[in-house]
Every structure is written in structure tokens, then in C-alpha cells.
XYZ file of C-alpha atoms in Angstrom:
632
model
C 82.005 157.968 181.567
C 85.255 157.471 179.631
C 87.237 158.302 182.770
C 85.262 155.690 184.702
C 85.928 153.053 182.023
C 89.625 153.847 182.217
C 89.628 153.342 185.983
C 87.636 150.129 185.690
C 90.254 148.869 183.273
C 92.932 149.631 185.848
C 90.814 147.777 188.422
C 90.910 144.617 186.321
C 94.702 144.953 185.946
C 95.400 145.290 189.683
C 96.486 148.896 189.200
C 93.596 150.905 190.687
C 94.662 152.557 193.951
C 91.500 154.425 194.954
C 88.699 151.998 194.301
C 86.518 153.680 196.921
C 86.252 156.761 194.678
C 83.728 155.052 192.399
C 82.790 151.686 193.928
C 80.257 151.364 196.722
C 77.806 154.215 197.249
C 78.373 157.777 195.950
C 76.335 160.947 195.608
C 75.550 162.120 192.082
C 73.421 164.889 190.589
C 70.544 162.395 190.324
C 70.799 160.849 193.807
C 73.216 158.081 194.766
C 74.941 155.573 192.503
C 75.627 152.055 193.813
C 78.343 149.827 192.332
C 79.513 146.370 193.343
C 81.824 143.782 191.790
C 80.091 140.405 191.437
C 81.245 139.057 188.050
C 79.442 135.694 188.121
C 76.135 136.727 189.711
C 72.941 136.141 187.699
C 71.405 139.323 189.079
C 72.057 141.892 191.837
C 69.544 144.259 193.448
C 70.167 147.315 195.616
C 67.914 146.989 198.668
C 67.577 149.127 201.741
C 65.590 151.635 203.739
C 64.911 153.559 200.518
C 62.812 150.742 198.978
C 61.621 148.840 202.069
C 64.224 146.145 201.293
C 62.301 144.963 198.251
C 63.636 143.776 194.863
C 62.457 146.919 193.100
C 65.864 148.174 191.932
C 67.695 145.629 189.747
C 71.243 146.623 188.913
C 72.937 146.383 185.507
C 76.231 144.579 184.879
C 78.992 145.987 182.659
C 81.848 144.274 180.828
C 84.036 144.396 183.976
C 81.678 142.368 186.151
C 80.462 145.462 188.016
C 76.780 145.957 188.746
C 75.453 149.523 189.104
C 72.304 151.574 189.569
C 71.467 155.212 190.363
C 68.613 155.773 192.810
C 67.082 159.195 193.431
C 65.257 158.867 196.731
C 68.209 157.935 198.929
C 69.185 159.847 202.055
C 72.392 159.974 204.063
C 72.250 157.597 207.018
C 69.945 155.065 205.381
C 70.917 151.383 205.494
C 71.436 149.191 202.453
C 72.791 145.880 201.182
C 73.096 144.079 197.874
C 70.865 141.097 197.178
C 72.977 138.772 195.042
C 71.510 135.981 192.959
C 74.174 133.316 192.623
C 74.697 131.284 189.417
C 72.587 128.456 190.902
C 69.678 130.848 191.502
C 70.096 131.144 195.281
C 69.640 134.693 196.590
C 71.939 135.934 199.390
C 71.932 139.307 201.128
C 75.464 140.752 201.014
C 77.266 143.719 202.542
C 78.830 146.457 200.439
C 82.583 145.619 200.522
C 83.425 149.267 199.843
C 81.227 150.805 202.545
C 82.806 153.512 204.696
C 80.467 152.808 207.591
C 78.201 150.018 208.811
C 75.363 150.041 211.286
C 75.945 149.088 214.907
C 76.122 145.378 215.606
C 74.428 142.948 215.503
C 73.256 144.536 212.247
C 75.602 144.349 209.249
C 74.061 146.723 206.732
C 76.106 149.522 205.194
C 75.160 153.128 205.850
C 74.844 155.725 203.104
C 77.618 158.134 204.052
C 80.455 160.249 202.718
C 84.029 160.627 203.849
C 84.317 163.743 206.023
C 86.668 166.430 204.802
C 89.105 167.851 207.307
C 91.498 170.752 207.526
C 94.500 169.000 209.013
C 96.960 170.651 211.400
C 99.772 168.093 211.257
C 101.905 169.612 208.504
C 104.891 170.074 210.811
C 104.793 166.413 211.855
C 104.427 165.110 208.311
C 107.108 167.434 206.963
C 109.575 166.341 209.614
C 108.881 162.682 208.855
C 109.495 163.218 205.154
C 112.809 164.939 205.794
C 114.251 162.551 208.379
C 115.410 158.951 208.364
C 113.093 156.811 210.506
C 115.865 154.276 211.137
C 117.908 156.835 213.069
C 114.974 158.014 215.193
C 113.653 156.515 218.419
C 110.539 154.386 218.118
C 108.773 153.355 221.309
C 105.364 151.874 220.476
C 102.431 151.463 222.856
C 100.205 148.709 221.469
C 96.507 149.262 222.182
C 93.290 147.324 221.800
C 90.910 150.303 221.820
C 87.900 148.370 223.132
C 89.706 147.286 226.289
C 92.220 150.017 227.144
C 89.545 151.635 229.263
C 85.781 151.340 229.473
C 83.153 153.601 230.999
C 81.710 152.793 234.417
C 78.599 151.322 232.790
C 80.721 148.967 230.649
C 80.311 150.923 227.422
C 83.371 151.230 225.194
C 85.633 154.212 224.919
C 85.293 155.834 221.522
C 87.903 157.962 219.804
C 86.587 161.124 221.432
C 87.383 159.539 224.803
C 90.760 158.259 223.602
C 91.691 161.719 222.337
C 91.009 163.137 225.789
C 92.739 160.395 227.822
C 95.002 158.115 225.786
C 97.083 160.820 224.091
C 98.150 162.640 227.288
C 98.806 159.294 228.992
C 101.044 158.087 226.164
C 102.859 161.437 226.045
C 103.492 161.495 229.787
C 104.550 157.860 229.846
C 107.214 158.382 227.174
C 105.878 156.410 224.211
C 106.101 158.160 220.852
C 103.941 155.825 218.741
C 100.561 154.212 219.300
C 99.773 151.021 217.422
C 96.141 149.978 217.273
C 94.986 146.444 216.770
C 92.594 146.439 213.772
C 90.158 149.345 213.649
C 88.272 148.005 210.627
C 84.708 146.723 210.951
C 84.414 143.175 212.279
C 81.482 141.088 213.539
C 82.966 139.427 216.641
C 84.843 141.027 219.541
C 86.607 137.754 220.288
C 88.498 138.073 216.986
C 90.131 141.270 218.376
C 89.392 142.850 215.002
C 91.406 140.400 212.886
C 88.306 138.870 211.212
C 87.583 141.842 208.973
C 84.356 142.475 207.065
C 84.776 146.152 206.150
C 88.207 147.034 204.776
C 87.316 150.713 204.343
C 85.144 151.171 207.443
C 86.121 152.306 210.926
C 84.381 149.943 213.353
C 81.071 151.531 214.327
C 81.741 150.939 218.028
C 84.758 153.282 217.977
C 82.791 156.370 216.944
C 82.547 158.587 213.898
C 85.109 158.768 211.092
C 85.760 162.431 211.942
C 86.576 161.403 215.520
C 89.430 159.178 214.372
C 90.720 161.924 212.086
C 90.692 164.274 215.071
C 92.532 161.682 217.166
C 95.333 161.225 214.621
C 95.664 164.982 214.127
C 95.931 165.490 217.890
C 98.542 162.713 218.140
C 100.673 164.346 215.464
C 100.465 167.713 217.167
C 101.722 165.978 220.318
C 104.600 164.369 218.308
C 103.050 160.911 218.558
C 102.818 158.651 215.508
C 99.864 156.359 214.788
C 100.217 152.845 213.365
C 97.374 150.443 212.622
C 97.188 146.698 212.156
C 95.971 145.783 208.672
C 94.909 142.289 207.580
C 95.363 141.586 203.840
C 95.976 137.854 204.128
C 92.596 136.540 205.228
C 89.049 137.760 205.790
C 85.883 136.900 207.693
C 84.068 133.763 206.534
C 80.570 135.084 207.334
C 78.131 134.338 204.501
C 76.840 137.923 204.246
C 80.339 139.408 203.916
C 83.079 138.845 201.302
C 82.946 135.047 201.366
C 82.071 133.626 197.912
C 80.550 136.984 197.160
C 78.765 136.142 193.897
C 78.330 132.450 194.689
C 81.757 131.542 193.280
C 85.329 132.176 194.491
C 85.515 135.946 194.145
C 87.892 137.386 196.730
C 89.265 133.973 197.780
C 91.410 131.431 195.911
C 89.747 129.128 193.402
C 91.340 126.032 194.969
C 89.523 125.225 198.197
C 92.667 124.076 200.009
C 94.239 127.488 199.354
C 91.097 129.438 200.178
C 90.440 127.769 203.536
C 92.326 129.194 206.499
C 91.517 126.666 209.183
C 93.817 128.158 211.801
C 91.809 131.358 211.960
C 88.487 130.013 210.684
C 88.761 132.441 207.787
C 89.277 132.600 204.029
C 92.508 133.590 202.314
C 92.505 136.373 199.729
C 93.471 135.328 196.196
C 96.539 137.570 196.066
C 97.092 136.789 192.391
C 93.717 138.081 191.211
C 94.094 141.640 189.851
C 90.744 142.865 191.166
C 91.651 141.664 194.675
C 95.026 143.405 194.428
C 93.263 146.669 193.500
C 90.869 146.192 196.430
C 93.654 145.668 198.976
C 95.949 148.409 197.638
C 93.033 150.822 197.780
C 92.256 149.817 201.361
C 95.851 150.372 202.491
C 96.062 153.780 200.821
C 92.621 154.750 202.110
C 93.774 154.618 205.752
C 97.036 156.385 204.954
C 95.488 159.205 202.941
C 92.150 159.773 204.663
C 93.285 159.237 208.248
C 96.978 160.222 207.980
C 98.169 157.070 209.751
C 101.949 156.783 209.829
C 102.289 153.113 209.088
C 100.691 149.716 208.608
C 101.611 146.657 210.610
C 100.759 143.886 208.146
C 99.341 140.913 209.999
C 100.248 137.262 209.422
C 102.745 137.737 206.595
C 103.868 134.102 206.834
C 100.372 133.056 205.784
C 100.895 135.002 202.548
C 104.415 133.687 201.897
C 104.044 129.916 202.129
C 101.646 127.503 200.471
C 102.176 125.000 203.301
C 101.595 127.487 206.116
C 99.589 125.788 208.899
C 99.066 122.734 206.679
C 100.250 119.174 207.117
C 101.571 116.637 204.586
C 99.148 116.061 201.739
C 97.192 119.229 202.551
C 98.978 121.485 200.076
C 100.443 121.453 196.587
C 103.875 122.819 195.596
C 104.374 125.838 193.377
C 105.377 125.606 189.717
C 109.019 125.170 190.771
C 108.250 122.392 193.227
C 108.652 124.598 196.320
C 106.434 125.874 199.128
C 106.457 129.554 198.151
C 103.212 131.408 197.535
C 104.465 133.227 194.459
C 101.293 135.310 194.154
C 101.593 136.358 197.782
C 105.220 137.404 197.352
C 104.345 139.359 194.206
C 101.496 141.084 196.045
C 103.765 142.116 198.928
C 106.287 143.499 196.424
C 103.484 145.476 194.765
C 102.096 146.658 198.094
C 105.404 147.965 199.405
C 106.474 149.472 196.085
C 103.144 151.288 195.777
C 103.125 152.647 199.330
C 106.749 153.806 199.114
C 106.200 155.363 195.691
C 103.189 157.358 196.842
C 104.077 157.896 200.525
C 107.759 157.169 201.145
C 107.575 158.310 204.768
C 104.928 155.707 205.709
C 106.261 152.752 207.724
C 105.558 149.212 206.542
C 105.911 146.645 209.319
C 105.615 142.865 208.992
C 104.388 140.468 211.644
C 106.248 137.426 210.368
C 107.594 134.419 212.255
C 109.803 132.499 209.809
C 113.355 133.109 208.641
C 113.253 131.579 205.150
C 112.541 134.822 203.297
C 114.205 138.200 203.872
C 111.411 140.535 204.912
C 112.966 143.984 205.282
C 115.149 145.931 202.899
C 114.865 146.896 199.249
C 113.170 144.542 196.841
C 116.099 145.053 194.459
C 118.375 143.655 197.171
C 116.285 140.565 197.797
C 113.967 141.865 200.527
C 110.191 142.164 200.474
C 110.347 145.922 200.891
C 109.168 146.206 204.505
C 110.813 148.752 206.810
C 110.626 146.566 209.910
C 109.878 143.042 211.028
C 108.761 141.926 214.472
C 111.587 139.942 216.077
C 109.551 136.975 217.267
C 112.685 134.964 218.016
C 113.975 137.578 220.470
C 110.581 137.732 222.149
C 110.229 133.953 222.512
C 113.771 133.499 223.811
C 113.519 136.294 226.366
C 110.139 135.305 227.772
C 111.256 131.695 228.102
C 114.498 132.803 229.772
C 112.812 135.164 232.246
C 110.280 132.502 233.208
C 113.090 130.075 234.042
C 114.435 129.321 237.534
C 117.617 131.458 237.765
C 119.565 128.375 238.874
C 119.241 127.034 235.333
C 119.898 130.290 233.506
C 123.646 129.703 233.409
C 122.960 126.563 231.384
C 120.630 128.444 229.031
C 122.503 131.738 228.831
C 122.486 131.603 225.043
C 118.759 132.360 225.108
C 119.585 135.810 226.428
C 122.342 136.361 223.866
C 121.453 134.332 220.752
C 119.765 137.255 218.992
C 123.161 139.003 218.929
C 124.020 136.536 216.173
C 121.299 137.618 213.755
C 120.430 141.154 214.816
C 121.700 142.626 211.525
C 119.799 140.164 209.314
C 116.630 142.316 209.356
C 115.443 145.700 210.603
C 113.745 144.608 213.799
C 111.084 145.740 216.216
C 111.315 144.032 219.613
C 107.687 143.123 220.459
C 106.207 142.350 223.852
C 102.774 142.177 222.283
C 99.157 141.199 222.934
C 99.764 137.673 221.619
C 101.928 136.869 224.632
C 99.482 137.874 227.378
C 96.298 136.000 226.437
C 94.882 132.465 226.133
C 96.375 131.278 229.418
C 99.877 132.590 228.707
C 99.609 134.939 231.742
C 100.399 138.626 231.938
C 103.878 139.915 231.228
C 104.582 140.475 234.926
C 103.198 137.083 235.889
C 105.464 135.325 233.369
C 108.481 136.278 235.474
C 109.978 133.679 237.818
C 109.683 133.999 241.599
C 107.560 135.787 244.169
C 105.784 139.043 243.462
C 108.713 141.315 244.385
C 111.076 139.228 242.262
C 108.605 139.318 239.380
C 108.556 143.102 239.428
C 112.369 143.174 239.699
C 112.632 141.020 236.604
C 109.957 142.891 234.670
C 112.027 146.047 235.180
C 115.091 144.100 234.059
C 113.315 142.774 230.950
C 112.053 146.199 229.913
C 115.533 147.692 230.429
C 117.000 144.971 228.243
C 114.383 145.656 225.565
C 115.040 149.387 225.707
C 118.836 149.075 225.478
C 119.012 146.252 222.926
C 119.204 147.211 219.214
C 115.764 147.401 217.614
C 112.664 149.537 217.868
C 110.381 148.864 220.846
C 106.780 147.695 221.316
C 104.911 147.089 224.581
C 101.292 146.000 224.908
C 99.064 148.031 227.187
C 99.100 146.973 230.832
C 102.729 145.864 230.710
C 103.870 149.339 231.681
C 102.498 148.967 235.216
C 102.683 145.189 235.570
C 99.019 144.207 235.390
C 98.652 140.883 237.182
C 95.801 139.269 235.225
C 96.293 138.403 231.596
C 94.573 140.581 228.999
C 90.828 140.149 228.506
C 89.472 141.641 225.280
C 86.010 142.326 226.706
C 87.072 144.251 229.824
C 89.092 147.363 230.480
C 92.588 147.114 231.940
C 92.851 146.841 235.714
C 93.673 150.461 236.356
C 92.768 149.892 240.004
C 96.055 147.950 240.235
C 97.805 151.284 240.602
C 96.524 151.652 244.161
C 99.129 148.961 244.895
C 102.513 150.646 245.506
C 104.362 148.047 243.403
C 102.197 148.722 240.343
C 102.453 152.475 240.835
C 106.235 152.270 241.204
C 106.408 150.046 238.114
C 104.545 152.726 236.151
C 107.007 155.348 237.400
C 109.908 153.104 236.383
C 108.515 152.592 232.888
C 108.010 156.336 232.510
C 111.623 157.043 233.524
C 112.992 154.303 231.280
C 110.966 155.456 228.255
C 112.046 159.070 228.572
C 115.647 157.966 229.098
C 115.421 156.022 225.824
C 113.936 158.951 223.909
C 116.704 161.280 225.111
C 119.677 158.912 224.823
C 120.831 159.093 221.197
C 123.284 156.212 221.573
C 120.295 153.872 221.934
C 118.891 154.563 218.480
C 120.817 156.817 216.090
C 123.128 154.081 214.707
C 120.639 151.269 215.127
C 120.962 149.875 211.614
C 124.760 149.719 211.757
C 127.065 147.034 213.109
C 128.901 149.641 215.184
C 125.771 150.345 217.232
C 126.469 147.376 219.520
C 129.763 146.342 221.109
C 129.578 143.270 223.331
C 131.624 143.544 226.514
C 130.931 140.103 227.948
C 128.348 137.635 226.704
C 130.153 134.602 228.160
C 129.641 135.135 231.897
C 127.377 132.154 232.314
C 128.293 131.314 235.908
C 127.222 134.701 237.231
C 124.623 135.153 234.471
C 125.520 138.785 233.873
C 125.431 140.284 230.363
C 127.216 143.522 229.484
C 127.451 145.522 226.279
C 127.922 149.018 224.861
C 125.464 150.995 222.757
C 127.375 153.420 220.563
C 126.235 156.780 219.207
C 127.585 158.678 216.216
C 130.567 160.164 218.009
C 133.154 158.078 219.845
C 132.494 159.693 223.234
C 128.708 159.204 222.929
C 127.959 155.734 224.292
C 126.362 153.941 227.220
C 127.437 150.809 229.079
C 124.667 148.331 229.946
C 124.946 145.663 232.665
C 122.131 143.120 233.178
C 122.108 140.701 236.131
C 119.767 137.745 235.542
C 120.113 136.235 239.045
C 118.784 137.106 242.529
C 122.384 137.525 243.748
C 123.866 141.029 244.083
C 127.259 141.281 242.368
C 129.520 143.526 244.430
C 132.781 144.864 242.989
C 131.727 143.538 239.606
C 134.332 144.049 236.879
C 133.728 144.858 233.228
C 135.883 146.136 230.390
C 135.490 149.610 228.894
C 137.105 151.229 225.837
C 138.519 154.418 227.396
C 140.311 155.481 230.580
C 138.527 157.866 232.923
C 135.380 158.010 235.043
C 131.939 156.541 234.390
C 128.708 157.650 236.016
C 125.646 155.523 236.661
C 122.710 157.150 234.864
C 120.038 154.470 235.288
C 119.430 151.827 237.950
C 116.364 149.570 237.788
C 116.620 148.602 241.480
C 115.980 151.992 243.077
C 113.344 152.178 245.824
C 111.407 154.750 243.808
C 110.842 151.985 241.234
C 109.931 149.262 243.753
C 113.470 147.988 244.323
C 115.652 148.017 247.432
C 118.451 150.455 246.567
C 118.399 153.831 248.273
C 120.921 155.533 245.968
C 122.891 155.045 242.767
C 126.411 153.632 242.690
C 129.192 156.224 243.076
C 131.228 157.249 240.046
C 133.614 154.532 238.829
C 137.273 155.116 237.946
C 138.960 152.869 235.395
C 142.196 150.978 235.877
C 144.599 150.139 233.072
C 144.084 146.402 232.975
C 142.999 144.349 229.943
C 139.530 142.792 229.830
C 138.824 140.756 226.704
C 139.285 143.224 223.801
C 139.383 146.289 226.076
C 142.421 148.001 227.614
C 140.627 149.236 230.728
C 138.430 147.916 233.513
C 136.080 149.401 236.041
C 134.235 148.083 239.087
C 130.656 148.666 240.153
C 127.974 146.967 242.238
C 125.186 145.287 240.281
C 121.783 144.771 241.961
C 120.127 141.381 242.161
C 117.797 141.014 239.149
C 118.991 144.503 238.278
C 120.051 146.589 235.315
C 122.620 149.386 235.337
C 123.403 151.914 232.639
C 126.654 153.899 232.826
C 127.928 156.837 230.817
C 131.460 158.209 230.484
C 131.935 161.530 232.261
C 135.662 162.307 232.009
C 137.437 159.958 229.656
C 140.506 160.160 227.476
C 139.822 159.257 223.873
C 142.968 158.976 221.813
C 142.748 159.911 218.124
C 142.701 157.078 215.627
C 146.142 156.198 214.280
C 146.260 156.044 210.505
C 148.638 153.493 209.075
C 151.222 154.746 206.657
C 150.704 153.636 203.086
């Protein structure tokens, strides 16, 4: 009992990291104990299958605002809720916020259950991650909405048993080395895609058993595939039987209604300054890391936690104590979150989905960052998709959209996302965003993916983009796998597979990613021909690749670029080959340099660049002179 009081004290300080160990429903020698935090309730009852949902088991409140009761005749698998009497006397049936499992929808009751224990077989994977620097490793993420990757013939959803059998080998063969799942937590409405969370500790019932997801992650790790999950600590589902105004007063949400209401998502914002809420969210984050061995959290909607005026107009918000728009509690929470995760699990990746540039997101807190490892580069994504949807005639006048991100690429540690948000709500599929007829669209999709793969930053592609699905994503249907009977879609899939494996094997594309020397621009000023060229540099001087991207439907024969060393250069990747759906039968022949200046380079070479095509060259026989050291 003294140990419990000590942990409850930590809970009220925002310093309890494993709240699920004693809150919710737990087996004891006398049956099951139920505990729930509802500090301002007049009374709470435990109701469920064990008492015919009657008010026969009133709970008792302690000094910490936690109601508890031990009930003997409770069995695993039974359903339960808490009946909460609000301060005004109104009685509302509420979910258990700490439940590990809920019944199948449309029901919302918690299930009496226990976390399965597992003998894990991923020690090699976890040990390697602890010993290595994630910044100097390749990261190619396949973003998945598990309910719509595939569905059974009768329309029923794939569960994690199915995904273990089919998704893992597909991802491995295709050349992705991380899977990122949109939220897996329990949620009441499919149309929210999982972002309107009700159960922060519960795997959504529709995706199968808890042990199935453990098995999935273990199998991924044994296949050298990491698993990331989207996690939503900024806002929560507004449903009356869930967390909303849990005891009849602001409990998990802000006291001020204008801060609590999240109109953009039809949700409620967590009070990130309330210690009990901090303990709740920290415990949720650690729960998924420790019980499911996930490799990282992609934290959703960080901007909503950073700014008091986010998604609000004039007169709809109040400034902070310094007269600014910062959400000081939100910033403090994110500091605490990242410090805690990195203290307890330094190898776990913390990724921010954040769209502003006012606050530094990545990097050490001591250096002014928020402590995240990576941030989605929304600016790169918006610029590129706008540029690729543009008539090529106008690209020369908007060439800076293709190159502007060069200017700020070192300001954060970036992931380059081509995500679910861009292929829904009438925005069209990734392939169908491209300008031109169908063949030109596929040409440019190959060009876009080559640019993404060769540009500094980790990579993320939403499912369906790898084979150029024509229709935009629909959350309630499986992907159009029948597309692959079309040769263009099948060739696009083959292209993506080749490109991904090329990226994983080509160290120059990732081992110096966080350093200025990783990128050397050859020519970013060729507006008239709309051709961009640059070098990606590895650790050693001879380890580099030359990238040439042609953003027009005009083939550039005898195209000249500068290179740093004399010798021969071999084409190692060509996006326009017939095997990929292009028109080129073979690669370009080897290119020999000539000693002629080109911008900052002493040598030039010529090659032929396909229309809407991407080339990657590597030095084969070059002369690299030793660095001359100036005399002191």
C-alpha cells in the first residue's frame, strides 16, 4: 500500500511513467481491482457483466482523486465501464481510460484482460540499434493504414496475423526498411483514420489480439524492418462516453473552453500543463515502446501543441504570460516527453509532424531544439507536388520550387514525406497529381521518387504510391491491387523496388546525411532547360554519386555537367528504361571527362538525359589528387 501511495504521488506530479501498472483493471489475490481518476465526481460505480450493469459496487475515492474497488466475481473477457456521477448529479457511463482492450464496435465497453507476456526474439535488432547512429543509416519508410492496405474478399479487415503473413515479405522485397502505421489505438470512427483516439493503451479491436501485434513487430525486427507508429498526444475524441469532461468538469482537457476546443478536428485538446495528464500521456508513449517494442513514435499535429493561436482567428485566443502565441505548457510537455523517452530508451526515434518554422523542432533541448530526432519536411513536399503538377512550360519560371529546400535543408533533421494527407479529400493520387497524359504521369512519378531518394533526408511513401495507384486513397477500401495487371503499374512497382534497393545499398545517399558535405550542388540555375544536378557525397572522397533530374518532356542530348575529378563515370540508374515503363532500351555508355571548367569544377562530362528522366552516375576510374596542406 505504501508503494502504491508513492506512485500515486508521482502521478499527481507528472512523473509516473507506467500508470497502467495500477490504474484500470488488475488481477489481485481477491479478484480484480478497478481504479479510475475522476477527482471531482460525486460518486463512481464499477458496472459490467459481473453485476448485470447495476449500481451495486460503489467505489471509494482517495486523497489523489482516484476511485477504487476490488470485486471478487470477475472473469477475464467480461465487459465493464465506470458509471460517473458528475458534480451536478447527472450520471454518465464512461469508458476505462486505461483499458488494454475494448469490445468490438459499435460497443465501447472495456474488456477485463491482461497484457500478454512474450519471449521476444529481436535482441539482435535492438542491440544493433543501440550501438549505431540512426542518422547515418538509411531510412525508407512505407506508411500504412492497416484497415485499407488489403482487405479480404468478403470485405473484412486484415488483422495483424494477416499483415505478418503478407505485409512483411512485401515490404522486404520492395526495399523499404521501416513500416509506419497510422494510429493503431482504439477509436470509434473509421473516417478519423485512427486520429480520434479513445483508448490510449488499447490496440484497436479490429486489428486483432495484442499478442498478434507483438508477433508482427518481432517478425519485422527479425527481417531487419523497423516499426513506427503514429501517436496523438495533442487532442482526443470528443465522445461523451470517452475522456471528454470525464468527471463532469475539465479533467483531461484545458479549463478554458477556447483552449480545450479543437474545432479543426472536432476534438478536445489535452491540458498539457496538468501533471496527471502528463503522467497519462508519458505512460501511453512508453507502453507502446516497452510492451510492443516499437522503434519510434511519429507525434501527430505538433503545431497544435506549440501555438495558442493554432487554427484560431483574431479574438479567438489569448496570449501567453509574455504576450506571445506560444503554448508554454505544450512546449514544456514536449521537452519532458523527449527527455523521458531518450533517458529510458535512447535508441527510440521521436518524429514530429509539424508544419511551421517558428520553433526549432529537432536537436538537443540544451541547444534550443524540442528534442525530436526528425521532422517531416512539409515545405519540401508542398513545393515538389506543386512543381510536378505544373505545365513544364512554366517550370523554368518556377524553378526555385524544385531547389528552394536546398536553402534550409540543414535547419532541421528532415524526413521527406509523400504521405496519406496528400492523396485524399479530392487531392488525387500521387500518380494522378503529375502533369500530362498517363505515360508522362508515370515518367514524372519515377522522376519524383528518384528525386526524393537522392535528396538529403530520410524517406516516407504512403502505400499505393509505389505502383502508381490511379484513384486517391479511400480509408474504407483496400488498395487497388488489381492495378498491377496493367503493365505500367507493374513496371512502376519494379522501378520502385529497384530504386529502393539502390538507396539501401548506396552509402553516399545516407551516411553523411546530417552534414553539410553530404550535398554538393552542380547546377541549380539551369532554368531554361529545367535540369537540376547535384552530388551526394559519402565518407570517402571517391564515394559519391552524381544525380541529374530533367523536369521537361524534352530529351537533353550531349548534356554537360561539371564533376570534381578527371576520369570515367558510369551510369548506375536510369528512370527511363523500358523495364520501368520508359522508352530507353539501354543505359548511356560510360562518360569520359574533359579538362574544362564548369562553375566551381575543373572538369566536365557529357551524357544524354531522358525526357522527364533521372540519371545517377558513379565514378569508375578517376584521379583524386591528395589535399594540399598550406604551410604555416
